[in-house]
Amino acid sequence: MTTHTLPDGRPIPLLTGDERPMLESWLDFHRATLELKCRGLDDAQVRVAAAEPSALTLLGLVQHLAEVERNWFQRVVGGLDLPPVFDEPTGYGLDPRRGLDEALGVWRREVARGREVCAGRSLDGVGRIADGHMAGVEVSLRWVFLHMVEEYARHNGHADILRERIDGVTGA
C-alpha cells in the first residue's frame, strides 16, 4: 500500500479500500495533526492556556490523548489493568518538570502499545469499559476506532485554536 502525504508531512487518509485500513488511516491522520499543531513550539508556548476561564493547553492535550490512547486500546480493547500514565488521570494537569518532548514521547509510546494490542484483532471483537458511568458496557474495536477518530478530531479543533492564540498559525 502506497501512503501519500500532504505537503506538511501528514499521511492522507485512504479514500477507498477496506474498512480497517481506512479507520487506521484516519486515526493516523489525526494523530499526525496533533503533532503538527505542536511543531516548532517551545515548552513555554505549549503551556499557554486557550482563554479564561479555560486552562486548556497544547501540552495538556498531548498528555490527555496519551491517557485516551492507553484507556481505549490497552484497558478497554486489551483488558489490561493499568494505572494512569500521568499523576492526574485525565492528563490535563501540568507538571512543571515535564516538557513537550517528554509528553510527546509518552504519547508516542502509548500509540505504539495500542497498535500492538489491536494487531490481529477483529473489528467485531469486543472489550469492556472498566470504569465511569459506562462501566461494564461492551464495545467493539470498530466502535473504539470510530470514537478515537472523533476524540482526536474534536481535540485537534481545540489545538487549532490554541496554536492560533500562541503564534497566529492557523489551518491543518
XYZ file of N, CA, C and O in Angstrom:
688
model
N 0.839 -1.176 0.000
C 0.000 0.000 0.000
C 0.886 1.243 0.000
O 1.773 1.398 0.809
N 0.614 2.141 -0.921
C 1.358 3.380 -1.030
C 0.686 4.442 -0.160
O -0.519 4.640 -0.239
N 1.486 5.093 0.664
C 0.967 6.160 1.506
C 1.334 7.489 0.870
O 2.493 7.743 0.557
N 0.335 8.326 0.661
C 0.559 9.662 0.130
C 0.515 10.640 1.291
O -0.190 10.428 2.268
N 1.277 11.713 1.156
C 1.335 12.677 2.241
C 0.992 14.078 1.743
O 1.158 14.401 0.567
N 0.525 14.887 2.666
C 0.282 16.296 2.411
C 1.620 17.033 2.447
O 2.604 16.509 2.987
N 1.687 18.243 1.928
C 2.954 18.999 1.974
C 3.523 19.165 3.383
O 4.736 19.274 3.555
N 2.654 19.148 4.411
C 3.141 19.298 5.792
C 3.619 17.974 6.395
O 4.027 17.921 7.545
N 3.554 16.881 5.608
C 4.070 15.590 6.057
C 3.031 14.627 6.607
O 3.328 13.459 6.825
N 1.801 15.097 6.832
C 0.778 14.200 7.357
C 0.328 13.210 6.293
O 0.223 13.570 5.121
N 0.033 11.970 6.717
C -0.465 10.987 5.755
C -1.891 11.325 5.331
O -2.712 11.723 6.158
N -2.167 11.191 4.039
C -3.527 11.398 3.555
C -4.326 10.137 3.861
O -3.916 9.036 3.495
N -5.455 10.274 4.558
C -6.264 9.088 4.859
C -6.739 8.410 3.570
O -6.950 9.077 2.554
N -6.895 7.102 3.646
C -7.365 6.350 2.489
C -8.731 6.851 2.046
O -9.592 7.159 2.874
N -8.927 6.909 0.753
C -10.191 7.365 0.186
C -11.049 6.201 -0.290
O -12.248 6.356 -0.502
N -10.417 5.069 -0.470
C -11.115 3.850 -0.866
C -10.431 2.681 -0.180
O -9.315 2.796 0.313
N -11.120 1.548 -0.160
C -10.493 0.345 0.370
C -11.277 -0.273 1.499
O -12.421 0.106 1.784
N -10.640 -1.222 2.134
C -11.271 -1.954 3.220
C -11.420 -1.087 4.465
O -10.668 -0.133 4.680
N -12.382 -1.479 5.293
C -12.747 -0.689 6.467
C -11.595 -0.513 7.457
O -11.326 0.603 7.915
N -10.932 -1.576 7.821
C -9.891 -1.492 8.849
C -8.760 -0.547 8.450
O -8.412 0.363 9.221
N -8.164 -0.726 7.260
C -7.109 0.225 6.886
C -7.613 1.666 6.793
O -6.882 2.602 7.107
N -8.875 1.844 6.391
C -9.417 3.193 6.301
C -9.539 3.815 7.697
O -9.144 4.967 7.915
N -10.071 3.065 8.660
C -10.178 3.572 10.029
C -8.801 3.901 10.597
O -8.601 4.959 11.218
N -7.850 2.993 10.387
C -6.498 3.214 10.901
C -5.858 4.437 10.242
O -5.165 5.216 10.904
N -6.111 4.629 8.944
C -5.504 5.768 8.252
C -6.083 7.096 8.741
O -5.355 8.081 8.856
N -7.375 7.120 9.046
C -7.968 8.350 9.573
C -7.430 8.650 10.970
O -7.150 9.806 11.308
N -7.267 7.620 11.777
C -6.713 7.840 13.112
C -5.263 8.317 13.005
O -4.860 9.257 13.710
N -4.490 7.719 12.111
C -3.104 8.163 11.922
C -3.036 9.616 11.440
O -2.161 10.377 11.852
N -3.958 9.999 10.560
C -4.014 11.379 10.092
C -4.243 12.333 11.272
O -3.577 13.360 11.396
N -5.186 11.983 12.135
C -5.480 12.866 13.269
C -4.346 12.872 14.291
O -4.069 13.913 14.906
N -3.689 11.742 14.465
C -2.517 11.728 15.352
C -1.438 12.656 14.798
O -0.822 13.422 15.544
N -1.199 12.573 13.496
C -0.186 13.428 12.865
C -0.575 14.904 12.952
O 0.288 15.773 13.066
N -1.868 15.186 12.903
C -2.336 16.568 13.031
C -2.008 17.117 14.415
O -1.577 18.268 14.550
N -2.193 16.301 15.444
C -1.832 16.745 16.794
C -0.349 17.097 16.861
O 0.030 18.148 17.393
N 0.498 16.238 16.315
C 1.942 16.523 16.314
C 2.240 17.806 15.539
O 3.063 18.606 15.966
N 1.563 17.988 14.405
C 1.776 19.185 13.604
C 1.439 20.442 14.396
O 2.140 21.451 14.316
N 0.378 20.394 15.182
C -0.035 21.553 15.972
C 1.015 21.942 17.006
O 1.066 23.086 17.440
N 1.847 20.991 17.406
C 2.881 21.250 18.412
C 4.236 21.589 17.795
O 5.130 22.069 18.500
N 4.375 21.348 16.506
C 5.673 21.515 15.834
C 6.171 22.958 15.926
O 5.435 23.910 15.681
N 7.436 23.085 16.319
C 8.085 24.390 16.359
C 7.819 25.212 17.605
O 8.275 26.346 17.705
N 7.084 24.641 18.560
C 6.784 25.383 19.787
C 7.713 24.951 20.914
O 8.178 23.811 20.948
N 7.969 25.857 21.837
C 8.797 25.514 22.989
C 7.903 25.186 24.192
O 6.678 25.289 24.122
N 8.543 24.778 25.275
C 7.798 24.344 26.461
C 6.916 25.450 27.047
O 5.826 25.166 27.548
N 7.350 26.679 26.974
C 6.522 27.772 27.497
C 5.291 27.979 26.610
O 4.178 28.190 27.115
N 5.470 27.894 25.318
C 4.343 28.117 24.405
C 3.258 27.053 24.541
O 2.071 27.365 24.477
N 3.646 25.802 24.731
C 2.630 24.743 24.829
C 1.905 24.767 26.166
O 0.964 24.009 26.376
N 2.321 25.662 27.053
C 1.638 25.850 28.337
C 0.682 27.048 28.319
O 0.024 27.329 29.309
N 0.586 27.744 27.196
C -0.316 28.884 27.081
C -1.748 28.367 27.036
O -2.086 27.512 26.213
N -2.587 28.896 27.932
C -3.984 28.469 28.007
C -4.807 29.111 26.901
O -4.478 30.196 26.405
N -5.896 28.432 26.552
C -6.768 28.880 25.463
C -7.302 30.280 25.724
O -6.990 31.221 25.009
N -8.124 30.430 26.710
C -8.723 31.706 27.085
C -9.466 31.496 28.386
O -10.054 30.433 28.596
N -9.430 32.472 29.236
C -10.116 32.331 30.526
C -11.595 32.071 30.310
O -12.174 32.607 29.364
N -12.206 31.232 31.083
C -11.683 30.601 32.284
C -10.984 29.270 32.008
O -10.527 28.612 32.924
N -10.864 28.868 30.740
C -10.266 27.579 30.409
C -8.779 27.552 30.740
O -8.058 28.520 30.514
N -8.332 26.399 31.242
C -6.913 26.179 31.493
C -6.330 25.219 30.453
O -5.216 24.723 30.604
N -7.088 24.957 29.378
C -6.661 24.018 28.344
C -5.402 24.505 27.642
O -5.311 25.671 27.241
N -4.420 23.600 27.486
C -3.151 23.900 26.826
C -2.827 22.800 25.818
O -3.362 21.691 25.903
N -1.914 23.098 24.889
C -1.464 22.061 23.955
C -0.758 20.937 24.701
O -0.949 19.756 24.385
N 0.053 21.279 25.689
C 0.730 20.246 26.471
C -0.298 19.361 27.172
O -0.177 18.125 27.167
N -1.323 19.964 27.743
C -2.380 19.191 28.383
C -3.102 18.288 27.393
O -3.454 17.148 27.716
N -3.333 18.771 26.162
C -3.979 17.930 25.146
C -3.126 16.719 24.787
O -3.646 15.609 24.653
N -1.824 16.918 24.625
C -0.932 15.789 24.314
C -0.992 14.757 25.433
O -1.134 13.555 25.193
N -0.920 15.226 26.666
C -0.972 14.321 27.813
C -2.329 13.617 27.891
O -2.404 12.412 28.145
N -3.407 14.369 27.685
C -4.749 13.789 27.716
C -4.879 12.694 26.656
O -5.408 11.611 26.936
N -4.378 12.957 25.461
C -4.522 11.960 24.400
C -3.636 10.746 24.640
O -3.976 9.642 24.199
N -2.561 10.891 25.387
C -1.793 9.705 25.819
C -2.659 8.853 26.745
O -2.699 7.621 26.629
N -3.371 9.510 27.659
C -4.286 8.784 28.552
C -5.416 8.123 27.770
O -5.794 6.983 28.045
N -5.962 8.835 26.794
C -7.044 8.303 25.966
C -6.578 7.079 25.195
O -7.271 6.054 25.130
N -5.390 7.155 24.607
C -4.819 6.010 23.882
C -4.715 4.803 24.819
O -5.114 3.697 24.464
N -4.152 5.032 25.997
C -3.982 3.939 26.960
C -5.334 3.362 27.359
O -5.518 2.150 27.410
N -6.279 4.241 27.667
C -7.573 3.777 28.143
C -8.290 2.920 27.108
O -8.687 1.793 27.401
N -8.486 3.446 25.917
C -9.323 2.741 24.948
C -8.657 1.523 24.344
O -9.309 0.488 24.144
N -7.379 1.605 24.041
C -6.749 0.463 23.385
C -6.210 -0.574 24.367
O -6.402 -1.763 24.169
N -5.555 -0.142 25.422
C -4.972 -1.116 26.338
C -5.958 -1.592 27.395
O -6.076 -2.782 27.640
N -6.669 -0.650 28.015
C -7.604 -1.047 29.076
C -8.870 -1.680 28.501
O -9.270 -2.757 28.934
N -9.522 -0.989 27.576
C -10.807 -1.475 27.071
C -10.619 -2.619 26.085
O -11.145 -3.712 26.282
N -9.878 -2.396 25.007
C -9.707 -3.448 23.992
C -8.862 -4.594 24.532
O -9.213 -5.762 24.378
N -7.733 -4.266 25.173
C -6.809 -5.291 25.642
C -7.163 -5.903 26.983
O -6.606 -6.932 27.366
N -8.063 -5.268 27.722
C -8.449 -5.792 29.023
C -7.361 -5.698 30.075
O -7.400 -6.410 31.083
N -6.385 -4.813 29.860
C -5.268 -4.687 30.789
C -5.624 -3.758 31.946
O -6.288 -2.740 31.759
N -5.171 -4.103 33.133
C -5.391 -3.281 34.315
C -4.149 -2.413 34.507
O -3.152 -2.866 35.062
N -4.219 -1.183 34.013
C -3.073 -0.283 34.047
C -3.428 1.009 34.774
O -4.544 1.501 34.647
N -2.457 1.584 35.469
C -2.698 2.879 36.113
C -2.670 3.990 35.065
O -2.234 3.773 33.930
N -3.108 5.181 35.434
C -2.989 6.311 34.503
C -1.523 6.543 34.128
O -0.609 6.185 34.877
N -1.306 7.146 32.984
C 0.045 7.457 32.526
C 0.659 8.545 33.401
O 1.817 8.476 33.775
N -0.150 9.559 33.718
C 0.324 10.698 34.487
C -0.357 10.701 35.860
O -1.279 9.936 36.104
N 0.097 11.595 36.737
C -0.453 11.661 38.092
C -1.932 12.012 38.094
O -2.687 11.549 38.924
N -2.332 12.851 37.183
C -3.713 13.307 37.106
C -4.399 12.493 36.007
O -3.955 12.515 34.863
N -5.439 11.716 36.326
C -5.972 10.715 35.392
C -6.500 11.230 34.054
O -6.537 10.484 33.095
N -6.888 12.502 33.955
C -7.351 12.999 32.656
C -6.171 13.379 31.762
O -6.315 13.490 30.561
N -5.000 13.622 32.385
C -3.824 14.031 31.634
C -3.685 15.529 31.477
O -2.631 16.017 31.075
N -4.721 16.278 31.791
C -4.675 17.721 31.563
C -3.767 18.466 32.539
O -3.264 19.538 32.217
N -3.549 17.913 33.722
C -2.721 18.585 34.721
C -1.281 18.711 34.259
O -0.708 17.779 33.709
N -0.692 19.880 34.475
C 0.676 20.132 34.027
C 1.652 19.996 35.180
O 1.415 20.508 36.264
N 2.724 19.293 34.926
C 3.821 19.149 35.879
C 4.932 20.080 35.398
O 5.362 19.974 34.248
N 5.398 20.990 36.243
C 6.422 21.941 35.787
C 7.703 21.266 35.307
O 8.478 21.861 34.564
N 7.922 20.020 35.701
C 9.139 19.320 35.286
C 8.980 18.602 33.942
O 9.951 18.144 33.369
N 7.743 18.491 33.429
C 7.502 17.756 32.183
C 7.314 18.740 31.038
O 6.446 19.593 31.063
N 8.140 18.578 30.012
C 8.037 19.422 28.830
C 7.403 18.687 27.668
O 7.000 17.520 27.778
N 7.339 19.371 26.549
C 6.685 18.827 25.361
C 7.370 17.575 24.844
O 6.696 16.600 24.496
N 8.695 17.570 24.780
C 9.396 16.389 24.248
C 9.069 15.139 25.054
O 8.814 14.074 24.486
N 9.059 15.263 26.368
C 8.737 14.118 27.212
C 7.296 13.680 27.007
O 7.004 12.486 26.861
N 6.371 14.641 26.990
C 4.949 14.303 26.811
C 4.701 13.652 25.458
O 3.959 12.664 25.355
N 5.320 14.175 24.390
C 5.165 13.553 23.074
C 5.763 12.152 23.051
O 5.205 11.239 22.426
N 6.875 11.956 23.744
C 7.471 10.625 23.826
C 6.543 9.630 24.505
O 6.377 8.490 24.044
N 5.918 10.052 25.593
C 4.958 9.198 26.302
C 3.764 8.916 25.394
O 3.309 7.773 25.281
N 3.252 9.932 24.741
C 2.115 9.772 23.833
C 2.455 8.786 22.701
O 1.678 7.883 22.407
N 3.629 8.948 22.096
C 4.041 8.026 21.019
C 4.142 6.592 21.534
O 3.786 5.643 20.831
N 4.634 6.421 22.742
C 4.722 5.079 23.338
C 3.333 4.480 23.511
O 3.111 3.302 23.215
N 2.386 5.270 23.973
C 1.026 4.769 24.151
C 0.380 4.437 22.810
O -0.344 3.448 22.695
N 0.641 5.230 21.789
C 0.146 4.933 20.437
C 0.707 3.589 19.968
O -0.031 2.726 19.478
N 2.006 3.395 20.142
C 2.645 2.148 19.706
C 2.089 0.944 20.463
O 1.811 -0.106 19.853
N 1.901 1.084 21.745
C 1.343 -0.029 22.528
C -0.091 -0.335 22.106
O -0.497 -1.493 22.038
N -0.856 0.700 21.817
C -2.216 0.492 21.333
C -2.240 -0.259 20.013
O -3.070 -1.156 19.808
N -1.325 0.089 19.117
C -1.236 -0.626 17.834
C -0.922 -2.100 18.067
O -1.479 -2.975 17.391
N -0.016 -2.368 18.994
C 0.329 -3.765 19.308
C -0.881 -4.530 19.835
O -1.120 -5.671 19.449
N -1.640 -3.907 20.723
C -2.825 -4.554 21.300
C -3.845 -4.874 20.211
O -4.474 -5.929 20.218
N -4.004 -3.969 19.253
C -5.029 -4.129 18.214
C -4.618 -5.058 17.080
O -5.484 -5.590 16.377
N -3.330 -5.258 16.909
C -2.852 -6.075 15.792
C -3.491 -7.461 15.832
O -3.496 -8.135 16.855
N -4.072 -7.849 14.720
C -4.665 -9.177 14.612
C -6.050 -9.320 15.209
O -6.668 -10.372 15.085
N -6.550 -8.293 15.859
C -7.899 -8.366 16.440
C -8.934 -7.978 15.383
O -8.726 -7.076 14.596
N -10.058 -8.617 15.450
C -11.169 -8.319 14.560
C -11.847 -7.020 14.970
O -11.949 -6.716 16.168
N -12.346 -6.280 13.979
C -13.125 -5.084 14.285
C -14.373 -5.426 15.080
O -14.916 -4.585 15.793
N -14.843 -6.653 14.970
C -16.035 -7.083 15.699
C -15.718 -7.574 17.113
O -16.642 -7.802 17.902
N -14.429 -7.747 17.433
C -14.051 -8.160 18.777
C -14.467 -7.105 19.785
O -14.504 -5.913 19.473
N -14.796 -7.545 20.990
C -15.282 -6.591 21.989
C -14.357 -6.500 23.191
O -13.641 -7.435 23.532
N -14.398 -5.339 23.776
C -13.753 -5.079 25.050
C -14.797 -4.497 25.973
O -15.914 -4.186 25.548
N -14.420 -4.340 27.220
C -15.382 -3.867 28.216
C -14.847 -2.601 28.878
O -13.692 -2.552 29.304
N -15.717 -1.595 28.959
C -15.352 -0.357 29.648
C -15.239 -0.670 31.135
O -16.146 -1.261 31.719
N -14.105 -0.286 31.715
C -13.804 -0.697 33.084
C -14.373 0.232 34.153
O -14.670 -0.221 35.254
N -14.504 1.519 33.847
C -14.935 2.437 34.906
C -15.753 3.582 34.341
O -15.981 3.661 33.141
N -16.204 4.443 35.221
C -17.012 5.578 34.815
C -18.481 5.213 34.685
O -18.910 4.125 35.079
N -19.253 6.120 34.115
C -20.694 5.910 34.018
C -21.083 4.820 33.023
O -22.228 4.377 33.018
N -20.141 4.357 32.207
C -20.427 3.269 31.264
C -19.732 1.968 31.663
O -19.604 1.056 30.846
N -19.279 1.875 32.894
C -18.561 0.677 33.355
C -19.355 -0.583 33.033
O -20.562 -0.652 33.271
N -18.658 -1.561 32.482
C -19.259 -2.848 32.173
C -19.831 -2.960 30.772
O -20.128 -4.049 30.300
N -19.987 -1.837 30.074
C -20.549 -1.854 28.725
C -19.519 -2.419 27.757
O -18.343 -2.069 27.802
N -19.987 -3.305 26.864
C -19.116 -3.857 25.833
C -19.111 -2.945 24.611
O -20.159 -2.422 24.221
N -17.936 -2.777 24.015
C -17.783 -2.003 22.788
C -16.882 -2.783 21.844
O -15.952 -3.471 22.278
N -17.168 -2.671 20.556
C -16.339 -3.352 19.567
C -15.092 -2.529 19.270
O -15.060 -1.312 19.507
N -14.089 -3.189 18.720
C -12.894 -2.469 18.287
C -13.277 -1.443 17.224
O -12.732 -0.343 17.198
N -14.225 -1.766 16.372
C -14.709 -0.819 15.362
C -15.195 0.464 16.060
O -14.861 1.577 15.665
N -16.013 0.303 17.105
C -16.533 1.446 17.846
C -15.384 2.253 18.450
O -15.403 3.495 18.413
N -14.379 1.572 18.984
C -13.237 2.265 19.588
C -12.497 3.085 18.538
O -12.152 4.246 18.777
N -12.265 2.504 17.361
C -11.609 3.271 16.290
C -12.431 4.511 15.933
O -11.885 5.608 15.805
N -13.732 4.350 15.754
C -14.583 5.489 15.418
C -14.554 6.540 16.527
O -14.454 7.749 16.261
N -14.622 6.087 17.764
C -14.565 7.017 18.893
C -13.230 7.756 18.924
O -13.189 8.971 19.175
N -12.148 7.052 18.656
C -10.830 7.691 18.688
C -10.685 8.726 17.574
O -10.081 9.791 17.792
N -11.203 8.454 16.391
C -11.177 9.451 15.319
C -11.941 10.688 15.768
O -11.476 11.822 15.611
N -13.112 10.484 16.369
C -13.919 11.597 16.865
C -13.187 12.357 17.973
O -13.178 13.583 18.006
N -12.578 11.633 18.876
C -11.860 12.252 20.002
C -10.721 13.139 19.495
O -10.566 14.287 19.913
N -9.922 12.600 18.578
C -8.818 13.383 18.026
C -9.327 14.568 17.212
O -8.776 15.673 17.300
N -10.362 14.360 16.406
C -10.881 15.452 15.582
C -11.338 16.613 16.463
O -11.037 17.784 16.187
N -12.054 16.299 17.523
C -12.529 17.335 18.449
C -11.353 18.060 19.099
O -11.304 19.296 19.125
N -10.397 17.298 19.611
C -9.267 17.929 20.292
C -8.331 18.636 19.323
O -7.673 19.620 19.698
N -8.255 18.175 18.080
C -7.451 18.911 17.103
C -8.083 20.258 16.780
O -7.374 21.216 16.456
N -9.402 20.361 16.875
C -10.048 21.666 16.755
C -9.618 22.580 17.897
O -9.324 23.766 17.689
N -9.564 22.018 19.102
C -9.063 22.799 20.243
C -7.607 23.204 20.001
O -7.219 24.348 20.266
N -6.807 22.253 19.502
C -5.385 22.525 19.253
C -5.213 23.632 18.221
O -4.292 24.447 18.328
N -6.097 23.672 17.230
C -6.024 24.715 16.209
C -6.233 26.094 16.841
O -5.508 27.040 16.548
N -7.216 26.192 17.727
C -7.485 27.463 18.411
C -6.308 27.833 19.314
O -5.871 28.990 19.352
N -5.770 26.856 20.035
C -4.622 27.119 20.909
C -3.425 27.596 20.104
O -2.751 28.567 20.484
N -3.145 26.933 18.991
C -1.989 27.313 18.180
C -2.160 28.726 17.634
O -1.220 29.519 17.619
N -3.365 29.058 17.212
C -3.590 30.420 16.711
C -3.359 31.445 17.820
O -2.793 32.503 17.589
N -3.782 31.131 19.021
C -3.577 32.039 20.166
C -2.094 32.199 20.467
O -1.628 33.297 20.784
N -1.326 31.122 20.333
C 0.105 31.149 20.673
C 0.899 31.992 19.686
O 1.656 32.862 20.075
N 0.749 31.690 18.383
C 1.615 32.368 17.418
C 0.933 32.751 16.107
O 1.604 33.118 15.137
N -0.393 32.652 16.068
C -1.114 33.078 14.879
C -1.204 32.047 13.762
O -1.856 32.288 12.750
N -0.567 30.891 13.938
C -0.599 29.851 12.902
C -1.991 29.215 12.894
O -2.529 28.841 13.925
N -2.573 29.113 11.695
C -3.889 28.512 11.532
C -3.842 27.438 10.464
O -2.875 27.319 9.721
N -4.928 26.684 10.388
C -5.044 25.667 9.354
C -4.636 24.308 9.845
O -4.431 24.081 11.026
N -4.540 23.400 8.908
C -4.174 21.994 9.141
C -5.287 21.286 9.860
O -5.479 21.294 11.007
